[in-house]
Short mmCIF file of C-alpha atoms and ligand atoms in Angstrom, two decimals:
data_model
loop_
_atom_site.label_atom_id
_atom_site.label_comp_id
_atom_site.label_asym_id
_atom_site.label_seq_id
_atom_site.Cartn_x
_atom_site.Cartn_y
_atom_site.Cartn_z
CA UNK A 615 91.51 90.67 77.59
CA UNK A 616 89.14 89.60 80.46
CA UNK A 617 88.22 92.25 83.20
CA UNK A 618 90.99 92.93 85.69
CA UNK A 619 90.66 91.05 89.15
CA UNK A 620 92.32 93.41 91.72
CA UNK A 621 94.50 92.29 94.65
CA UNK A 622 92.26 94.09 97.46
CA UNK A 623 89.90 96.93 96.51
CA UNK A 624 87.60 98.99 98.38
CA UNK A 625 84.04 97.48 99.11
CA UNK A 626 81.36 99.69 100.14
CA UNK A 627 78.28 98.67 102.20
CA UNK A 628 75.01 100.49 102.25
CA UNK A 629 75.43 103.21 104.82
CA UNK A 630 78.56 105.03 103.87
CA UNK A 631 76.49 107.67 101.76
CA UNK A 632 74.01 108.43 104.41
CA UNK A 633 76.79 109.41 106.85
CA UNK A 634 78.59 111.59 104.28
CA UNK A 635 75.28 113.06 103.34
CA UNK A 636 74.73 114.10 106.91
CA UNK A 637 78.35 115.76 107.02
CA UNK A 638 77.22 117.90 104.03
CA UNK A 639 73.74 118.70 105.40
CA UNK A 640 75.21 119.93 108.52
CA UNK A 641 78.30 121.48 107.07
CA UNK A 642 80.71 119.41 109.23
CA UNK A 643 83.23 119.08 106.44
CA UNK A 644 86.21 119.45 108.75
CA UNK A 645 88.96 117.18 110.42
CA UNK A 646 86.52 116.99 113.51
CA UNK A 647 82.72 116.48 113.67
CA UNK A 648 80.07 113.90 114.74
CA UNK A 649 81.63 111.37 112.32
CA UNK A 650 84.71 111.48 113.73
CA UNK A 651 83.46 111.10 117.12
CA UNK A 652 80.99 108.16 116.18
CA UNK A 653 83.57 106.30 114.02
CA UNK A 654 86.15 106.30 117.37
CA UNK A 655 83.18 105.15 119.49
CA UNK A 656 82.28 102.28 116.83
CA UNK A 657 86.12 101.32 116.81
CA UNK A 658 86.28 101.29 120.78
CA UNK A 659 83.14 99.10 120.89
CA UNK A 660 84.41 96.53 118.35
CA UNK A 661 87.98 96.41 119.64
CA UNK A 662 86.89 95.92 123.44
CA UNK A 663 89.48 95.79 126.38
CA UNK A 664 88.64 99.45 127.44
CA UNK A 665 90.63 100.83 124.65
CA UNK A 666 90.71 104.34 123.46
CA UNK A 667 90.81 105.63 119.81
CA UNK A 668 91.96 108.65 117.99
CA UNK A 669 91.07 108.73 114.22
CA UNK A 670 93.71 110.05 112.03
CA UNK A 671 94.82 110.74 108.40
CA UNK A 672 96.64 107.59 107.79
CA UNK A 673 98.01 104.49 109.42
CA UNK A 674 101.47 106.10 108.63
CA UNK A 675 100.41 109.34 110.80
CA UNK A 676 99.38 107.07 113.64
CA UNK A 677 102.57 105.32 113.50
CA UNK A 678 104.49 108.56 113.67
CA UNK A 679 102.19 109.97 116.45
CA UNK A 680 103.02 106.60 118.59
CA UNK A 681 106.78 107.25 118.30
CA UNK A 682 106.24 110.88 119.55
CA UNK A 683 104.16 110.02 122.39
CA UNK A 684 106.83 107.51 123.41
CA UNK A 685 109.49 110.40 123.11
CA UNK A 686 111.73 108.97 120.41
CA UNK A 687 114.08 111.33 119.42
CA UNK A 688 117.17 111.83 117.05
CA UNK A 689 119.84 109.29 118.03
CA UNK A 690 117.62 106.95 119.53
CA UNK A 691 117.22 103.18 118.23
CA UNK A 692 113.96 101.45 117.46
CA UNK A 693 113.38 97.85 116.70
CA UNK A 694 111.13 97.04 113.81
CA UNK A 695 110.08 93.95 112.19
CA UNK A 696 112.19 93.63 109.01
CA UNK A 697 109.36 91.96 107.04
CA UNK A 698 106.48 94.64 106.44
CA UNK A 699 105.58 97.61 104.42
CA UNK A 700 107.87 100.81 104.48
CA UNK A 701 105.22 102.80 106.28
CA UNK A 702 106.05 100.42 109.53
CA UNK A 703 109.62 101.58 109.46
CA UNK A 704 109.47 105.15 107.96
CA UNK A 705 108.25 107.12 110.94
CA UNK A 706 111.32 106.10 112.90
CA UNK A 707 113.51 108.21 110.28
CA UNK A 708 111.03 111.12 110.62
CA UNK A 709 112.17 111.14 114.01
CA UNK A 710 115.74 110.85 113.03
CA UNK A 711 116.20 107.63 115.09
CA UNK A 712 117.67 104.58 113.66
CA UNK A 713 115.58 101.31 112.81
CA UNK A 714 117.06 98.05 113.96
CA UNK A 715 115.60 95.38 112.07
CA UNK A 716 114.65 91.87 113.34
CA UNK A 717 113.65 88.80 111.38
CA UNK A 718 110.49 86.74 111.04
CA UNK A 719 109.77 83.37 112.47
CA UNK A 720 108.35 80.60 110.28
CA UNK A 721 104.90 80.08 111.72
CA UNK A 722 103.26 83.68 111.81
CA UNK A 723 105.93 85.13 109.38
CA UNK A 724 105.94 87.85 112.09
CA UNK A 725 108.58 89.18 114.37
CA UNK A 726 110.85 86.20 115.84
CA UNK A 727 110.79 86.40 119.71
CA UNK A 728 114.30 84.71 119.66
CA UNK A 729 116.06 87.43 117.40
CA UNK A 730 114.03 90.12 119.03
CA UNK A 731 115.51 89.35 122.28
CA UNK A 732 118.96 88.80 120.54
CA UNK A 733 118.97 92.42 118.97
CA UNK A 734 117.83 93.84 122.49
CA UNK A 735 120.84 92.26 124.28
CA UNK A 736 123.29 93.01 121.58
CA UNK A 737 122.19 96.75 121.07
CA UNK A 738 122.52 97.12 125.03
CA UNK A 739 126.01 95.53 125.02
CA UNK A 740 126.89 98.44 122.09
CA UNK A 741 125.75 100.86 124.73
CA UNK A 742 122.09 101.74 123.53
CA UNK A 743 118.88 100.28 124.89
CA UNK A 744 116.21 100.53 122.06
CA UNK A 745 113.38 102.82 122.93
CA UNK A 746 110.58 101.09 121.35
CA UNK A 747 109.64 97.75 119.37
CA UNK A 748 107.11 97.90 116.29
CA UNK A 749 105.76 94.23 115.82
CA UNK A 750 103.56 94.10 112.84
CA UNK A 751 100.61 91.67 112.28
CA UNK A 752 101.20 90.75 108.60
CA UNK A 753 98.43 89.85 106.14
CA UNK A 754 96.02 89.84 109.49
CA UNK A 755 98.23 86.97 111.20
CA UNK A 756 98.78 87.85 114.85
CA UNK A 757 102.33 87.91 115.70
CA UNK A 758 103.57 85.71 118.80
CA UNK A 759 102.31 88.44 121.28
CA UNK A 760 102.77 86.52 124.51
CA UNK A 761 106.36 86.05 124.05
CA UNK A 762 107.16 89.33 122.41
CA UNK A 763 105.22 91.15 125.39
CA UNK A 764 107.02 89.39 127.97
CA UNK A 765 110.38 90.10 126.22
CA UNK A 766 109.61 93.70 126.07
CA UNK A 767 108.31 93.93 129.75
CA UNK A 768 111.65 92.15 130.71
CA UNK A 769 113.77 94.76 129.23
CA UNK A 770 111.00 97.64 130.12
CA UNK A 771 110.84 98.60 126.18
CA UNK A 772 107.38 99.97 124.94
CA UNK A 773 105.58 98.11 122.28
CA UNK A 774 104.04 99.49 119.30
CA UNK A 775 101.61 97.12 117.20
CA UNK A 776 101.12 97.82 113.82
CA UNK A 777 97.76 96.21 113.03
CA UNK A 778 97.09 98.06 109.61
CA UNK A 779 96.41 94.78 108.25
CA UNK A 780 94.77 93.29 110.98
CA UNK A 781 91.42 94.80 112.19
CA UNK A 782 89.50 92.08 113.16
CA UNK A 783 91.94 89.54 114.31
CA UNK A 784 92.32 88.24 117.61
CA UNK A 785 95.15 86.40 119.67
CA UNK A 786 93.91 84.63 122.72
CA UNK A 787 90.63 86.12 122.03
CA UNK A 788 91.81 89.60 122.42
CA UNK A 789 91.73 92.24 119.53
CA UNK A 790 95.44 92.55 118.10
CA UNK A 791 96.64 96.24 118.57
CA UNK A 792 95.43 96.17 122.28
CA UNK A 793 98.28 94.43 123.53
CA UNK A 794 101.12 96.91 123.30
CA UNK A 795 101.43 100.18 124.77
CA UNK A 796 100.19 101.88 121.32
CA UNK A 797 98.38 100.09 118.52
CA UNK A 798 97.71 101.56 115.04
CA UNK A 799 95.27 100.92 112.08
CA UNK A 800 94.95 101.97 108.61
CA UNK A 801 91.88 102.65 106.68
CA UNK A 802 93.72 102.87 103.31
CA UNK A 803 91.80 101.86 100.27
CA UNK A 804 93.27 98.25 100.17
CA UNK A 805 92.69 97.42 103.74
CA UNK A 806 89.82 95.27 105.22
CA UNK A 807 87.80 98.51 105.55
CA UNK A 808 88.49 101.73 104.20
CA UNK A 809 88.04 105.53 104.78
CA UNK A 810 89.51 106.21 101.42
CA UNK A 811 92.64 107.27 103.24
CA UNK A 812 92.85 107.13 107.08
CA UNK A 813 94.32 105.44 110.04
CA UNK A 814 93.98 105.47 113.98
CA UNK A 815 95.97 105.20 117.07
CA UNK A 816 94.68 102.83 119.51
CA UNK A 817 95.84 102.26 123.41
CA UNK A 818 94.32 101.40 126.88
CA UNK A 819 96.12 104.37 128.13
CA UNK A 820 93.54 107.34 127.65
CA UNK A 821 96.36 109.84 128.31
CA UNK A 822 98.11 108.84 125.03
CA UNK A 823 95.05 108.85 123.19
CA UNK A 824 93.99 112.32 124.58
CA UNK A 825 97.40 113.60 123.66
CA UNK A 826 97.28 112.12 120.12
CA UNK A 827 94.13 114.15 119.58
CA UNK A 828 95.95 117.32 120.79
CA UNK A 829 99.28 116.96 118.73
CA UNK A 830 97.51 115.89 115.74
CA UNK A 831 95.27 118.79 115.64
CA UNK A 832 97.92 121.44 115.41
CA UNK A 833 98.73 121.22 119.29
CA UNK A 834 96.57 124.44 120.22
CA UNK A 835 96.61 125.44 123.78
CA UNK A 836 93.34 126.45 125.78
CA UNK A 837 93.43 130.19 124.74
CA UNK A 838 91.10 132.45 122.65
CA UNK A 839 94.32 133.18 120.18
CA UNK A 840 96.62 130.57 118.85
CA UNK A 841 98.87 129.76 121.73
CA UNK A 842 101.26 126.94 121.42
CA UNK A 843 103.65 125.08 123.78
CA UNK A 844 104.12 121.94 121.69
CA UNK A 845 105.09 121.17 118.04
CA UNK A 846 101.79 120.09 116.50
CA UNK A 847 100.93 118.17 113.46
CA UNK A 848 97.95 118.13 110.90
CA UNK A 849 97.04 114.44 111.17
CA UNK A 850 93.45 114.30 112.50
CA UNK A 851 90.89 112.22 110.32
CA UNK A 852 88.21 114.45 108.07
CA UNK A 853 84.45 114.31 109.27
CA UNK A 854 83.66 113.21 105.72
CA UNK A 855 86.26 110.50 105.63
CA UNK A 856 84.82 109.19 109.21
CA UNK A 857 81.49 109.19 107.55
CA UNK A 858 82.61 106.38 105.26
CA UNK A 859 84.34 104.62 108.24
CA UNK A 860 81.01 104.51 110.08
CA UNK A 861 79.20 102.87 107.23
CA UNK A 862 82.17 100.55 106.73
CA UNK A 863 81.89 99.43 110.27
CA UNK A 864 78.48 98.15 110.05
CA UNK A 865 79.91 95.72 107.58
CA UNK A 866 83.21 94.59 109.17
CA UNK A 867 81.96 91.48 110.44
CA UNK A 868 80.71 90.55 106.96
CA UNK A 869 83.87 91.57 105.50
CA UNK A 870 86.25 89.39 107.75
CA UNK A 871 83.95 86.46 106.89
CA UNK A 872 84.28 87.34 103.40
CA UNK A 873 88.22 87.52 103.42
CA UNK A 874 88.36 84.29 105.63
CA UNK A 875 86.25 82.53 103.13
CA UNK A 876 88.25 83.53 100.10
CA UNK A 877 91.39 81.76 102.11
CA UNK A 878 89.19 78.80 102.63
CA UNK A 879 88.31 78.63 98.75
CA UNK A 880 91.91 78.84 97.89
CA UNK A 881 93.05 76.30 100.38
CA UNK A 882 90.51 73.78 99.18
CA UNK A 883 91.20 74.54 95.76
CA UNK A 884 94.98 74.17 96.15
CA UNK A 885 95.04 70.90 98.22
CA UNK A 886 95.52 68.85 95.19
CA UNK A 887 98.68 70.75 94.05
CA UNK A 888 101.99 70.00 95.50
CA UNK A 889 104.22 72.65 96.49
CA UNK A 890 101.69 75.43 97.53
CA UNK A 891 101.67 76.16 101.14
CA UNK A 892 99.52 78.74 103.02
CA UNK A 893 100.09 81.28 105.64
CA UNK A 894 97.89 79.37 108.32
CA UNK A 895 96.95 80.17 111.71
CA UNK A 896 99.61 78.32 114.02
CA UNK A 897 97.16 77.27 116.71
CA UNK A 898 93.90 77.99 118.59
CA UNK A 899 95.11 81.00 120.19
CA UNK A 900 95.33 82.79 116.57
CA UNK A 901 92.34 84.29 114.59
CA UNK A 902 93.27 85.88 111.47
CA UNK A 903 91.09 88.23 109.41
CA UNK A 904 93.06 86.75 106.32
CA UNK A 905 93.09 90.20 104.96
CA UNK A 906 95.23 88.81 102.21
CA UNK A 907 95.60 84.89 101.31
CA UNK A 908 99.39 84.66 101.21
CA UNK A 909 101.07 81.43 99.66
CA UNK A 910 104.48 79.99 99.50
CA UNK A 911 105.73 78.20 96.20
CA UNK A 912 107.65 75.13 97.20
CA UNK A 913 107.41 73.11 93.81
CA UNK A 914 110.18 71.87 91.71
CA UNK A 915 107.85 72.31 88.61
CA UNK A 916 107.13 76.19 89.00
CA UNK A 917 108.34 79.10 90.73
CA UNK A 918 106.75 82.00 92.61
CA UNK A 919 107.80 84.30 89.50
CA UNK A 920 106.08 81.76 87.03
CA UNK A 921 102.63 81.97 88.78
CA UNK A 922 102.95 85.86 89.37
CA UNK A 923 103.52 86.18 85.61
CA UNK A 924 101.05 83.91 84.56
CA UNK A 925 98.44 85.54 86.58
CA UNK A 926 99.60 88.97 85.44
CA UNK A 927 99.28 87.99 81.82
CA UNK A 928 95.51 86.89 82.60
CA UNK A 929 94.84 90.50 84.22
CA UNK A 930 94.61 88.80 87.51
CA UNK A 931 96.74 91.21 90.14
CA UNK A 932 98.87 89.56 92.82
CA UNK A 933 102.06 90.59 94.30
CA UNK A 934 105.12 89.22 95.96
CA UNK A 935 105.36 89.32 99.90
CA UNK A 936 106.68 92.60 101.43
CA UNK A 937 110.32 92.95 100.48
CA UNK A 938 112.19 93.06 103.79
CA UNK A 939 113.25 96.18 104.98
CA UNK A 940 116.69 95.39 105.76
CA UNK A 941 117.06 94.45 102.06
CA UNK A 942 115.83 97.80 101.07
CA UNK A 943 118.13 100.31 99.50
CA UNK A 944 117.01 103.02 101.86
CA UNK A 945 117.72 101.11 104.88
CA UNK A 946 121.03 99.33 103.81
CA UNK A 947 123.14 100.63 106.73
CA UNK A 948 120.65 99.75 109.27
CA UNK A 949 121.53 96.90 111.94
CA UNK A 950 119.75 93.62 111.41
CA UNK A 951 119.24 90.49 113.66
CA UNK A 952 118.13 87.10 112.05
CA UNK A 953 118.88 84.32 109.75
CA UNK A 954 117.15 85.42 106.74
CA UNK A 955 113.72 83.70 107.15
CA UNK A 956 112.22 86.73 105.90
CA UNK A 957 114.22 86.87 102.79
CA UNK A 958 113.61 83.34 102.18
CA UNK A 959 109.91 83.89 102.57
CA UNK A 960 109.81 87.07 100.03
CA UNK A 961 111.67 84.89 97.48
CA UNK A 962 108.99 82.20 97.36
CA UNK A 963 105.78 84.02 98.59
CA UNK A 964 102.71 85.58 96.77
CA UNK A 965 99.63 87.43 97.74
CA UNK A 966 96.77 86.18 95.94
CA UNK A 967 93.58 88.26 95.00
CA UNK A 968 91.71 88.72 98.34
CA UNK A 969 88.96 91.42 98.09
CA UNK A 970 85.63 90.89 99.99
CA UNK A 971 84.32 91.99 96.70
CA UNK A 972 85.58 88.87 94.67
CA UNK A 973 82.60 86.87 93.08
CA UNK A 974 82.67 83.14 92.74
CA UNK A 975 83.30 83.61 89.16
CA UNK A 976 86.49 85.65 89.99
CA UNK A 977 87.88 83.15 92.39
CA UNK A 978 86.88 80.37 89.81
CA UNK A 979 88.89 82.00 87.09
CA UNK A 980 91.75 82.79 89.33
CA UNK A 981 91.94 78.90 90.43
CA UNK A 982 91.56 77.76 86.90
CA UNK A 983 94.13 80.04 85.50
CA UNK A 984 96.78 78.49 88.08
CA UNK A 985 95.48 74.90 87.36
CA UNK A 986 95.84 75.49 83.54
CA UNK A 987 99.41 76.67 84.26
CA UNK A 988 100.80 74.14 86.68
CA UNK A 989 98.54 71.18 84.94
CA UNK A 990 96.44 69.85 87.60
CA UNK A 991 92.94 68.10 86.05
CA UNK A 992 90.01 70.06 87.41
C1 PLP B 872 99.00 100.06 104.97
C2 PLP B 872 100.02 99.90 106.05
C3 PLP B 872 100.74 100.89 106.76
C4 PLP B 872 100.12 102.36 106.55
O1 PLP B 872 98.97 102.80 106.29
P1 PLP B 872 98.54 104.02 105.57
O2 PLP B 872 97.16 104.15 106.15
O3 PLP B 872 98.39 103.83 104.24
O4 PLP B 872 99.51 105.30 105.98
C5 PLP B 872 101.32 100.72 107.57
N1 PLP B 872 101.92 99.14 107.90
C6 PLP B 872 101.41 98.35 107.37
C7 PLP B 872 101.90 97.02 107.57
C8 PLP B 872 100.35 98.51 106.42
O5 PLP B 872 100.02 97.26 105.48
#
């Protein structure tokens, strides 16, 4: 059996160990310290737009914190993109609130502005104004933020951007995650950069970020003893993990180039195959980090499952797209608005190996495995 090719594996630069070493030498082995501060600064500089950053223990924790800051309580309704990873929606349930799922639109695969507005109007008619909107930038592709933000403003509903997969992506030249009231990032092992596990809450509202730091380190009031006037969480990032993050920030621009170049490679290679379509930037306002290269199989000769099994048999990792949340058993009772665009995408969509550490040999092997299967001459 040939060596395994992974979907998206961690890719260290050169400086991560230096920052970790510093943490050990100074004994900052805690969920605070110079690396945490440094990593937050690095992210603030990279994202621009006067954004403030709180480094947390995961993207999921950051989403949970975002909903807490927006005051989401039991019985509230929160709108969420249906096609996403479960971590986008789970924090709604942590708060005892109800998710209301919204379909995707064809060009970005992200939240459909049309169904978003339909959902808002219908929920209001049924007696509850949704308390927040969670929009996701899947696979690095920016959602239609102009329309989504303008709808949200019209109904005065705050927006949380799940940019876990989209660090480095921009819309109209502005970093995704900085359009809404609060954004979140993830540094899980499979993301474009990693801290082994970690996340961040980002906002142009300094008050939110200040409060996120306070609540995520157990909400200790200023007193010599342990005094608490709020429920706290243990969600802060460790100074050791933040050391990895500082090293990774030095190679982030390169990682974006590498992921985008994987996408270009596949695009060129599959141009000759009928029935393979790509998730593409729909226009000049969109810049995707192409975290994962995702394709749709629209061929009469082979299906998504054919290709998935063929790649897996050759020890090449690949995945169907995220299964929509409104089709998940755990959210079976949640309201949903749409015409099943996301379900259709799920049926025919596949994520190809997309790590920034793929070699040309790896890419050639993936492409020739698919060529062999579909019978295109090289
Ligand atoms: C990875 C991911 C998350 C969760 O991030 P963690 O750091 O793994 O908790 C949330 N949303 C999306 C869309 C993701 O891909």
